[in-house]
Amino acid sequence: MRAIVVMFDSLNRRYLPPYDPDCGTAAPNFERLARSSVRFDNAYGGSMPCMPARRELHTGRYNFLHRGWGPIEPFDDSVPQMLGEAGVTTHLATDHMHYWEDGGATYHTRYGTCSLIRGQQGDPWKGRVADPEVPDSLRVQRSGTWRQDRINREYLNGLADHPQTRTFGAGLEFVRDNAREQRWFVQIETFDPHEPFFSDPSFLDVYGGDDVSVPEYDWPDYAQVVESDAVRANVRRHYAALVSMCDASLGRVLDAMDEYALWSDTLLIVCTDHGFLLGEQGWWGKSVQPWYDETIHTPLFVWDPRTGVRGEQRDRLVQTIDLGPTLLDFFGVDRTPDMQGASLREVIEADRPVREYAIFGAFGGHVSITDGRYVYMRACREPGNRPLYEHTLMPTHMRGFFSIDELSAATLDEGFSFTKGVPVLRTEGHVFTDPFAFGTLLFDLENDPRQQHPLVDDETERRMASALVQMLRQSEAPGSQYERLGLPQVGPVEDNHLLCAAQHEQVLLARRQAPRIEEFPDSPFSVRTPVKELLNHPPAAEILRRHCTPVTVGPFGRVCGEIPLYRAAAGLVGVLPWDVLRVIAADLAELPPADAPTAG
């Protein structure tokens, strides 16, 4: 009995031929995989994004109701560790640099051994005092990780050097060295096709090569789409090329399954944590907006040699929390009482359901639920998104510890049943978006699979909200979540708890496509002017302060200082709405010229 998990990051199922034969992506090995496994058509993520999803893979339970991005906790069950304690040799091969940051540092140590491949994205790999050469790029957020990525790329000379290639090489080395052995599990996990969409040029050539007539944008900001059609097409071309590169790496795993005759007794799971918006819904990225279908409805393929089922598909509702219990079941290890997921064996073998509803979301964002047809995305009831608390014994964020200010106000909470009687720290939670700006949404995927027409349907909302409340209670959601969402901690959901109608106006406002820059006045001071120049000109700064105070305080000027106000607004839904930008633009147009520099 052996098991291989191949995990990608940010893999949009609509770019895979088994899910969309007309997608145009060259991915013959995903098609080969579909013929050799069961394809799940209703697989969903749960706790978002990257590390919360991996915590689910370990623990088999949701975590986003209690905690943001963070490490495995001392009280967490960990499937790889449980397998190791049961005599299964476990190995992780990964280039996912979040594993060696403060917010992910206790995951890879749960495996018996690990191969940590350096150089992906902003991995602090190669040190350089001088700034790297910066291309003509549309990228807004040029923080430390963006700079580091530009440095790392200079040390990657061809396909063999690419972290993805080396990651699969390390995982397949484990497979080769142990092909004749039993009771092992290897997780081969690449950061790709996560942004930046940096692949070997040979894969980009399949799609006609790079469009050098437009600025580089292979790492799009998490913002509304405001770029030209040519830029949009080039971004998608780069993403498709990286998916094709992932497909080639997947083919190496399938070749190894053939070469070492592993199909007879080796479990194979191919999955992702979440998807990515590539202009759908008018957005790039994830996390800022609600978790739309392109980001949360994920590809999943499973070959279970105990069943022999291949080349079929299943419509049952499954989630990331089911993958850990599936591995435990395969090796004959009992899941723990705290696990909310279930083994997928009976879904594969007999098409039996494992759940009626699935919840998903990110800490402090929308809390969403689906039954496979309807998707209900519950926003906070009031602007401000409070109250919100972290519950943890590992007070770290993605990069760095909780601040002294955060910890000085911490209290000791009695904990939950899944903390196994251990109290936890409770601190104020903070997120960089307010779900109130997007409102509460309800979609019917059967009649609206692209989620273009949010519904106001009290009967369906009441049913979905009632199911959501039931799942919150089963998950021991803290009382603050009910208060934030405006849902009852006890008792039934009543008419006064429904929000779709009450928040429909802001739903429609948030879903409006970004206006073209040509729609704004072209004046000496305008939305085309870099933010820093506006903030340094007192009359312009006063206009910004009068209409949108957050733009003039905090880190905004430092982060967005070099870019036009128009592009900055694309990422500030709820902070700098387009209607407010129009008012600002009109006031700026009234200012007299003052040798005002402009940008793009």
XYZ file of C-alpha atoms in Angstrom:
600
model
C 0.000 0.000 0.000
C 1.473 3.284 -1.169
C 0.018 6.771 -1.681
C 1.006 9.743 -3.826
C -0.588 13.160 -3.485
C 0.197 15.683 -6.238
C -0.852 19.139 -5.093
C -0.875 22.289 -7.208
C -1.605 25.845 -6.077
C -4.128 28.204 -7.710
C -5.247 25.717 -10.376
C -8.406 26.980 -12.080
C -10.465 23.943 -13.174
C -11.804 25.820 -16.184
C -8.320 25.727 -17.704
C -8.281 21.909 -17.690
C -9.642 19.935 -20.687
C -11.311 17.242 -18.498
C -13.514 19.994 -17.034
C -13.809 22.175 -20.125
C -12.887 20.479 -23.422
C -13.023 23.867 -25.163
C -10.687 25.661 -22.754
C -7.817 25.710 -25.236
C -5.187 24.618 -22.721
C -2.668 22.038 -23.893
C -2.879 19.536 -21.030
C -2.770 15.972 -22.413
C -1.619 14.495 -19.113
C -4.634 15.817 -17.228
C -6.741 14.111 -19.897
C -4.679 10.953 -19.393
C -5.210 11.247 -15.635
C -8.985 11.571 -16.084
C -9.006 8.286 -18.006
C -7.111 6.604 -15.166
C -9.016 7.963 -12.161
C -12.308 9.352 -10.903
C -12.947 13.009 -11.680
C -14.891 14.903 -9.010
C -17.167 17.572 -10.451
C -18.360 19.032 -7.135
C -15.113 19.382 -5.199
C -14.765 22.538 -3.098
C -12.103 24.108 -0.959
C -12.923 25.047 2.603
C -10.566 27.251 4.630
C -8.801 29.761 2.415
C -6.269 30.485 1.086
C -2.938 28.580 0.917
C -1.888 27.575 4.439
C -5.414 27.358 5.909
C -6.182 24.888 3.084
C -3.086 22.855 3.980
C -4.112 22.874 7.626
C -7.358 21.243 6.475
C -5.354 18.639 4.605
C -3.622 17.773 7.891
C -6.527 18.070 10.314
C -9.602 17.107 8.306
C -11.570 20.042 9.722
C -12.409 23.663 8.907
C -10.285 26.347 10.576
C -11.266 29.679 8.992
C -13.977 30.407 11.560
C -11.423 30.555 14.371
C -8.091 31.496 12.850
C -6.438 33.274 9.963
C -3.272 32.170 8.207
C -1.103 30.312 10.703
C 0.857 27.190 11.629
C -0.318 23.765 12.673
C -1.400 24.179 16.297
C -0.200 22.014 19.215
C -3.726 20.610 19.592
C -4.198 19.852 15.870
C -4.397 16.330 14.520
C -1.990 15.929 11.604
C -2.611 13.169 9.071
C 1.035 12.896 7.942
C 2.132 12.621 11.573
C -0.582 10.062 12.341
C 0.529 7.992 9.363
C 4.135 8.159 10.540
C 3.110 6.992 14.008
C 1.292 4.074 12.364
C 4.460 2.936 10.618
C 3.972 4.631 7.255
C 7.074 6.338 5.849
C 6.113 9.882 4.841
C 7.921 12.393 2.641
C 7.143 15.907 1.418
C 8.722 17.379 -1.710
C 7.732 21.014 -2.166
C 8.793 24.419 -3.478
C 5.967 26.133 -1.575
C 7.963 28.758 0.301
C 5.192 29.477 2.808
C 6.281 26.297 4.597
C 9.454 28.006 5.788
C 7.834 31.243 6.908
C 6.564 31.969 10.426
C 2.971 31.312 9.421
C 3.680 27.841 8.017
C 6.727 26.576 9.870
C 5.099 23.598 11.619
C 3.679 21.804 8.558
C 6.684 20.205 6.854
C 7.998 18.969 10.202
C 4.980 16.675 10.532
C 6.400 14.503 7.715
C 9.146 11.994 8.337
C 11.440 13.651 5.777
C 11.147 16.539 3.368
C 12.793 18.080 0.305
C 12.442 21.861 0.377
C 13.120 23.317 -3.068
C 14.108 26.982 -3.136
C 13.495 29.813 -5.582
C 9.753 30.136 -6.136
C 8.194 33.592 -6.327
C 9.284 35.732 -3.343
C 11.170 32.955 -1.548
C 14.055 34.692 0.328
C 16.565 32.538 -1.525
C 19.275 34.613 -3.190
C 20.599 37.726 -1.449
C 21.255 40.876 -3.435
C 22.075 44.374 -2.193
C 21.545 46.116 -5.524
C 18.019 46.267 -6.887
C 17.311 43.928 -9.808
C 16.559 45.223 -13.252
C 12.876 46.158 -13.321
C 10.963 45.520 -16.553
C 8.221 47.710 -17.951
C 5.567 46.209 -15.687
C 2.015 47.136 -14.729
C 2.464 45.573 -11.289
C 1.225 47.883 -8.503
C 2.318 46.026 -5.355
C 6.100 46.062 -5.749
C 6.855 44.897 -2.230
C 9.719 42.757 -0.975
C 8.363 39.540 -2.456
C 8.050 41.115 -5.929
C 11.631 42.369 -5.734
C 12.854 38.995 -4.483
C 11.089 37.219 -7.325
C 12.944 39.377 -9.849
C 16.221 38.388 -8.173
C 15.362 34.686 -7.993
C 14.536 34.520 -11.691
C 18.074 35.548 -12.570
C 19.325 32.258 -11.098
C 16.847 30.035 -12.951
C 18.428 29.148 -16.271
C 16.069 26.906 -18.161
C 13.455 24.268 -17.424
C 15.792 22.026 -15.400
C 16.445 24.858 -12.912
C 12.798 25.717 -12.402
C 11.632 24.990 -8.813
C 8.646 23.039 -10.140
C 10.913 20.742 -12.169
C 13.204 20.156 -9.199
C 10.244 19.564 -6.870
C 8.843 16.799 -9.038
C 12.349 15.436 -9.422
C 12.746 15.229 -5.637
C 9.361 13.558 -5.206
C 10.000 11.069 -7.977
C 13.409 10.285 -6.509
C 11.558 9.114 -3.395
C 9.210 7.041 -5.570
C 12.097 5.482 -7.497
C 14.105 4.681 -4.367
C 11.113 3.076 -2.651
C 9.201 1.584 -5.589
C 9.683 -1.975 -4.261
C 8.742 -1.037 -0.693
C 5.336 -0.851 0.984
C 3.554 1.538 3.375
C 4.833 4.878 2.195
C 3.220 8.203 1.359
C 4.780 11.014 -0.659
C 3.281 14.466 -1.200
C 4.646 16.209 -4.300
C 3.552 19.802 -4.051
C 4.405 22.732 -6.292
C 3.553 26.398 -5.863
C 2.588 26.544 -9.549
C 0.450 27.711 -11.275
C 0.273 30.368 -8.553
C 1.313 33.804 -9.706
C 3.737 34.946 -11.002
C 2.940 32.999 -14.164
C 6.595 32.291 -14.889
C 7.176 29.226 -17.032
C 9.804 27.950 -19.418
C 9.490 29.794 -22.770
C 8.865 26.496 -24.568
C 5.425 26.303 -22.970
C 4.589 29.905 -23.792
C 5.528 29.210 -27.404
C 2.598 26.777 -27.602
C 0.296 29.789 -27.224
C 2.114 32.034 -29.686
C 4.752 33.395 -27.305
C 4.796 36.563 -25.231
C 3.099 39.707 -26.539
C 6.004 42.126 -26.232
C 3.848 45.028 -27.431
C 2.264 45.304 -23.962
C 3.894 45.851 -20.551
C 4.740 42.765 -18.509
C 2.015 41.635 -16.113
C 2.635 37.968 -15.293
C 1.954 38.742 -11.621
C -1.397 40.561 -11.657
C -2.455 42.524 -8.604
C -5.498 41.359 -6.665
C -7.697 44.077 -8.085
C -10.463 44.843 -10.543
C -9.471 44.436 -14.169
C -8.667 47.801 -15.728
C -6.043 46.712 -18.254
C -6.433 46.650 -22.024
C -7.777 43.619 -23.857
C -4.270 42.879 -25.127
C -2.852 42.837 -21.597
C -5.683 40.609 -20.390
C -5.085 38.136 -23.187
C -1.363 38.081 -22.437
C -1.960 37.355 -18.727
C -4.198 34.418 -19.608
C -1.642 33.207 -22.143
C 1.035 33.157 -19.438
C -1.276 31.324 -17.030
C -2.186 28.703 -19.628
C 1.508 28.178 -20.371
C 2.226 27.565 -16.696
C -0.695 25.109 -16.505
C 0.839 23.281 -19.489
C 4.132 23.137 -17.627
C 2.294 21.660 -14.624
C 0.731 19.162 -16.992
C 4.181 18.063 -18.163
C 5.262 17.520 -14.553
C 2.098 15.546 -13.871
C 3.015 13.377 -16.854
C 6.272 12.462 -15.117
C 4.254 11.093 -12.173
C 1.963 9.098 -14.444
C 5.022 7.730 -16.259
C 6.442 6.603 -12.913
C 3.137 4.913 -12.044
C 3.492 2.967 -15.299
C 7.229 2.275 -15.049
C 7.126 0.917 -11.505
C 3.721 -0.834 -11.870
C 2.207 1.211 -9.045
C -1.391 1.272 -10.279
C -2.239 -2.024 -8.579
C -1.784 -0.830 -5.005
C -0.983 2.897 -4.964
C -3.512 5.595 -4.132
C -3.112 8.679 -6.333
C -4.729 12.012 -5.454
C -4.264 15.083 -7.682
C -5.657 18.283 -6.187
C -5.225 21.997 -5.579
C -5.907 24.360 -2.692
C -8.000 26.845 -4.689
C -8.313 28.483 -8.094
C -7.644 31.973 -9.441
C -9.672 34.694 -11.144
C -8.250 35.626 -14.549
C -10.663 38.393 -15.389
C -13.818 36.460 -14.538
C -16.162 38.515 -12.362
C -14.104 41.533 -13.497
C -11.238 40.633 -11.140
C -7.702 39.343 -10.955
C -6.691 37.048 -8.108
C -8.517 35.959 -4.984
C -9.064 36.839 -1.302
C -10.236 40.440 -1.795
C -13.581 39.541 -3.359
C -15.929 36.702 -2.298
C -14.774 33.180 -3.150
C -16.434 32.835 -6.535
C -16.709 29.552 -8.410
C -13.429 30.025 -10.288
C -11.544 30.192 -6.995
C -13.342 27.721 -4.697
C -14.799 25.028 -7.023
C -11.670 22.986 -7.526
C -10.374 20.151 -9.713
C -9.907 16.794 -7.992
C -8.875 13.395 -9.370
C -8.540 10.214 -7.305
C -7.358 6.729 -8.254
C -8.161 4.247 -5.479
C -6.811 0.793 -6.385
C -9.185 -0.849 -3.891
C -12.155 0.121 -6.061
C -10.718 -0.175 -9.576
C -12.976 2.657 -10.747
C -11.418 4.760 -13.500
C -12.586 7.001 -16.314
C -15.737 8.003 -14.417
C -16.965 11.164 -12.744
C -18.791 11.831 -9.461
C -21.171 14.685 -8.665
C -21.209 14.226 -4.889
C -20.188 17.212 -2.787
C -16.639 16.723 -1.447
C -14.029 19.025 0.098
C -10.378 19.365 1.054
C -11.221 18.153 4.568
C -11.976 14.733 3.017
C -8.479 14.146 1.666
C -6.798 13.472 5.016
C -9.447 10.944 6.124
C -9.144 9.269 2.690
C -5.413 8.763 3.276
C -6.012 7.438 6.794
C -8.659 5.012 5.563
C -6.370 3.749 2.800
C -3.694 2.820 5.333
C -6.158 1.439 7.896
C -5.752 4.264 10.417
C -8.867 5.537 12.196
C -9.723 9.204 11.847
C -10.062 11.204 15.068
C -13.346 12.488 16.566
C -12.324 16.068 15.742
C -12.178 15.409 11.994
C -15.149 16.726 10.001
C -14.089 15.154 6.712
C -14.844 11.632 5.485
C -13.065 9.059 3.349
C -13.944 9.284 -0.343
C -13.791 5.518 -0.862
C -17.566 5.014 -0.787
C -18.146 8.006 -3.053
C -15.802 6.421 -5.590
C -17.024 2.864 -5.107
C -20.774 3.291 -4.704
C -21.496 6.980 -5.376
C -22.615 7.453 -1.755
C -22.731 11.049 -0.463
C -20.509 12.185 2.398
C -22.248 15.518 3.069
C -25.302 17.569 2.178
C -23.660 20.977 2.547
C -20.141 22.389 2.368
C -18.942 25.636 3.924
C -15.999 27.710 2.789
C -14.338 31.081 3.244
C -11.355 32.973 4.558
C -10.968 34.277 8.090
C -12.889 37.524 8.462
C -14.426 37.318 4.998
C -17.702 35.973 3.653
C -18.812 32.715 5.240
C -20.281 30.709 2.380
C -22.211 27.489 1.970
C -23.253 25.343 -0.975
C -25.428 22.312 -1.514
C -23.905 21.798 -4.954
C -26.590 23.831 -6.688
C -27.055 27.006 -4.665
C -24.171 29.034 -3.270
C -24.897 31.425 -0.404
C -22.167 33.949 0.476
C -22.911 35.592 3.803
C -21.322 38.997 4.384
C -21.077 40.784 7.714
C -24.267 42.510 8.750
C -22.722 45.944 9.328
C -19.778 47.851 7.834
C -16.600 47.489 9.847
C -16.685 43.676 9.979
C -16.665 43.413 13.763
C -16.339 41.654 16.123
C -13.543 39.409 14.853
C -11.120 37.355 16.948
C -8.206 35.004 16.345
C -8.007 31.876 18.525
C -4.514 30.392 18.657
C -1.559 29.052 20.602
C 0.773 29.909 17.709
C 0.576 33.718 17.383
C 2.185 34.255 14.004
C 0.946 35.772 10.779
C 2.187 34.757 7.323
C 5.481 36.522 7.882
C 6.174 37.527 11.452
C 4.846 37.239 14.972
C 1.702 38.901 16.247
C 2.652 42.431 17.231
C 3.114 43.485 20.842
C -0.040 45.607 20.479
C -2.006 42.546 19.376
C -0.633 40.398 22.170
C -0.973 43.022 24.897
C -4.756 42.932 24.488
C -4.931 39.116 24.300
C -7.105 37.170 26.698
C -7.117 33.496 27.592
C -10.159 31.750 26.132
C -11.393 28.427 27.474
C -10.981 26.856 24.039
C -13.112 24.358 22.143
C -13.572 20.605 22.082
C -11.091 20.350 19.191
C -8.417 22.118 21.283
C -8.670 19.054 23.541
C -9.302 20.927 26.761
C -6.494 23.397 26.134
C -7.254 27.127 26.511
C -6.171 29.423 23.680
C -5.186 33.048 23.209
C -7.941 35.276 21.868
C -6.764 38.413 20.081
C -8.409 41.029 17.886
C -8.532 39.830 14.285
C -7.696 42.046 11.323
C -8.224 41.527 7.596
C -7.518 43.835 4.662
C -10.998 43.811 3.156
C -14.546 44.370 4.366
C -17.059 41.829 3.030
C -19.848 44.337 3.654
C -18.700 46.223 0.546
C -19.599 43.192 -1.599
C -22.823 42.337 0.241
C -24.512 38.995 0.764
C -24.904 36.969 -2.434
C -26.998 33.990 -3.517
C -26.439 32.130 -6.792
C -28.140 29.234 -8.560
C -25.318 27.335 -10.285
C -27.725 25.137 -12.252
C -29.144 28.124 -14.117
C -26.258 30.550 -13.622
C -22.965 28.580 -13.553
C -20.902 31.731 -14.192
C -22.479 33.505 -11.198
C -23.593 36.556 -13.154
C -27.047 37.025 -11.618
C -27.209 37.275 -7.800
C -30.645 36.305 -6.521
C -33.037 37.793 -3.999
C -35.071 34.758 -2.931
C -36.160 34.764 0.712
C -37.207 31.123 0.785
C -33.935 29.809 -0.625
C -31.894 32.224 1.470
C -33.678 31.091 4.630
C -32.940 27.450 3.819
C -29.285 28.117 3.039
C -28.826 30.429 6.038
C -30.404 27.812 8.306
C -28.010 25.181 6.963
C -25.131 27.590 7.459
C -26.106 28.180 11.082
C -26.277 24.438 11.652
C -22.774 23.995 10.253
C -21.462 26.917 12.312
C -22.783 25.188 15.416
C -21.299 21.844 14.393
C -17.953 23.580 13.840
C -18.111 25.316 17.259
C -17.862 28.750 15.675
C -17.158 31.396 18.329
C -20.000 33.682 19.353
C -18.289 36.612 17.673
C -18.891 35.033 14.248
C -22.665 34.924 14.779
C -22.609 38.556 15.886
C -20.435 39.636 12.932
C -22.646 37.826 10.432
C -25.950 38.749 12.063
C -27.025 35.136 12.544
C -28.610 33.471 15.605
C -26.318 31.474 17.871
C -29.421 29.742 19.247
C -32.860 29.335 17.749
C -34.019 29.368 14.126
C -33.212 31.765 11.304
C -36.003 34.341 11.062
C -36.933 36.898 8.419
C -34.945 39.609 10.222
C -31.766 37.557 9.714
C -31.997 37.585 5.903
C -29.631 39.972 4.092
C -29.850 39.407 0.327
C -32.591 41.992 -0.191
C -31.205 44.456 2.350
C -27.714 44.383 0.808
C -28.678 43.946 -2.848
C -27.857 47.548 -3.769
C -24.250 47.218 -2.593
C -24.023 43.818 -4.297
C -24.870 45.421 -7.624
C -22.559 48.352 -6.960
C -19.592 46.098 -6.164
C -20.241 43.968 -9.250
C -20.108 46.867 -11.685
C -17.285 46.582 -14.162
C -14.444 49.034 -13.728
C -14.845 52.132 -15.935
C -12.257 52.836 -18.609
C -9.707 55.508 -17.820
C -10.898 57.426 -20.903
C -14.137 58.149 -19.020
C -12.301 60.444 -16.579
C -11.162 64.042 -17.222
C -7.637 64.413 -18.579
C -6.313 67.401 -16.656
C -2.972 68.439 -15.105
C -4.055 66.785 -11.847
C -6.202 63.746 -12.525
C -6.705 60.065 -11.847
C -3.729 59.553 -14.184
C -1.415 61.329 -11.735
C 0.727 59.151 -9.432
C -0.687 58.917 -5.919
C 2.543 60.243 -4.375
C 2.353 63.395 -6.498
C -1.238 63.995 -5.432
C -0.378 63.512 -1.763
C 2.598 65.886 -2.075
C 0.429 68.650 -3.586
C -1.626 70.154 -0.705
C -4.741 71.107 -2.710
C -4.890 67.658 -4.326
C -4.211 65.959 -1.002
C -7.055 67.929 0.559
C -9.425 66.674 -2.153
C -8.391 63.082 -1.414
C -8.736 63.649 2.327
C -12.176 65.179 1.906
C -13.609 62.377 -0.214
C -11.597 59.346 0.901
C -9.564 59.777 4.078
C -8.012 56.248 4.032
C -6.086 57.177 0.884
C -4.197 59.884 2.766
C -3.271 57.858 5.865
C -1.548 54.591 6.667
C 0.548 52.626 4.192
C -1.464 53.549 1.103
C 0.887 56.227 -0.167
C 3.960 54.046 0.345
C 2.467 51.038 -1.411
C 0.742 52.829 -4.274
C 2.773 56.024 -4.481
C 4.283 55.419 -7.907
C 1.099 54.439 -9.717
C -1.853 56.459 -11.039
C -4.790 56.938 -8.691
C -6.989 55.157 -11.238
C -5.076 51.877 -10.986
C -4.886 52.173 -7.206
C -8.679 52.462 -7.038
C -9.030 49.107 -8.793
C -7.882 47.337 -5.626
C -9.794 49.471 -3.131
C -13.371 48.267 -3.477
C -15.285 49.584 -0.498
C -12.547 52.124 0.256
C -12.373 54.104 -2.977
C -15.483 53.247 -5.044
C -15.608 54.305 -8.669
C -18.410 56.807 -7.989
C -16.218 58.503 -5.380
C -13.300 58.474 -7.809
C -15.471 60.316 -10.353
C -16.134 63.061 -7.788
C -12.424 63.254 -6.947
C -11.580 63.412 -10.647
C -13.985 66.299 -11.178
C -12.501 68.253 -8.258
C -8.935 67.555 -9.388
C -9.789 68.855 -12.855
C -10.599 72.235 -11.289
C -7.091 72.631 -9.869
C -4.782 75.004 -11.762
C -1.687 73.525 -13.423
C 1.363 73.431 -11.202
C 3.879 71.594 -13.323
C 1.967 68.481 -12.365
C 3.693 65.332 -13.605
C 1.531 62.537 -14.887
C 1.928 58.811 -15.368
C 0.501 56.246 -17.775
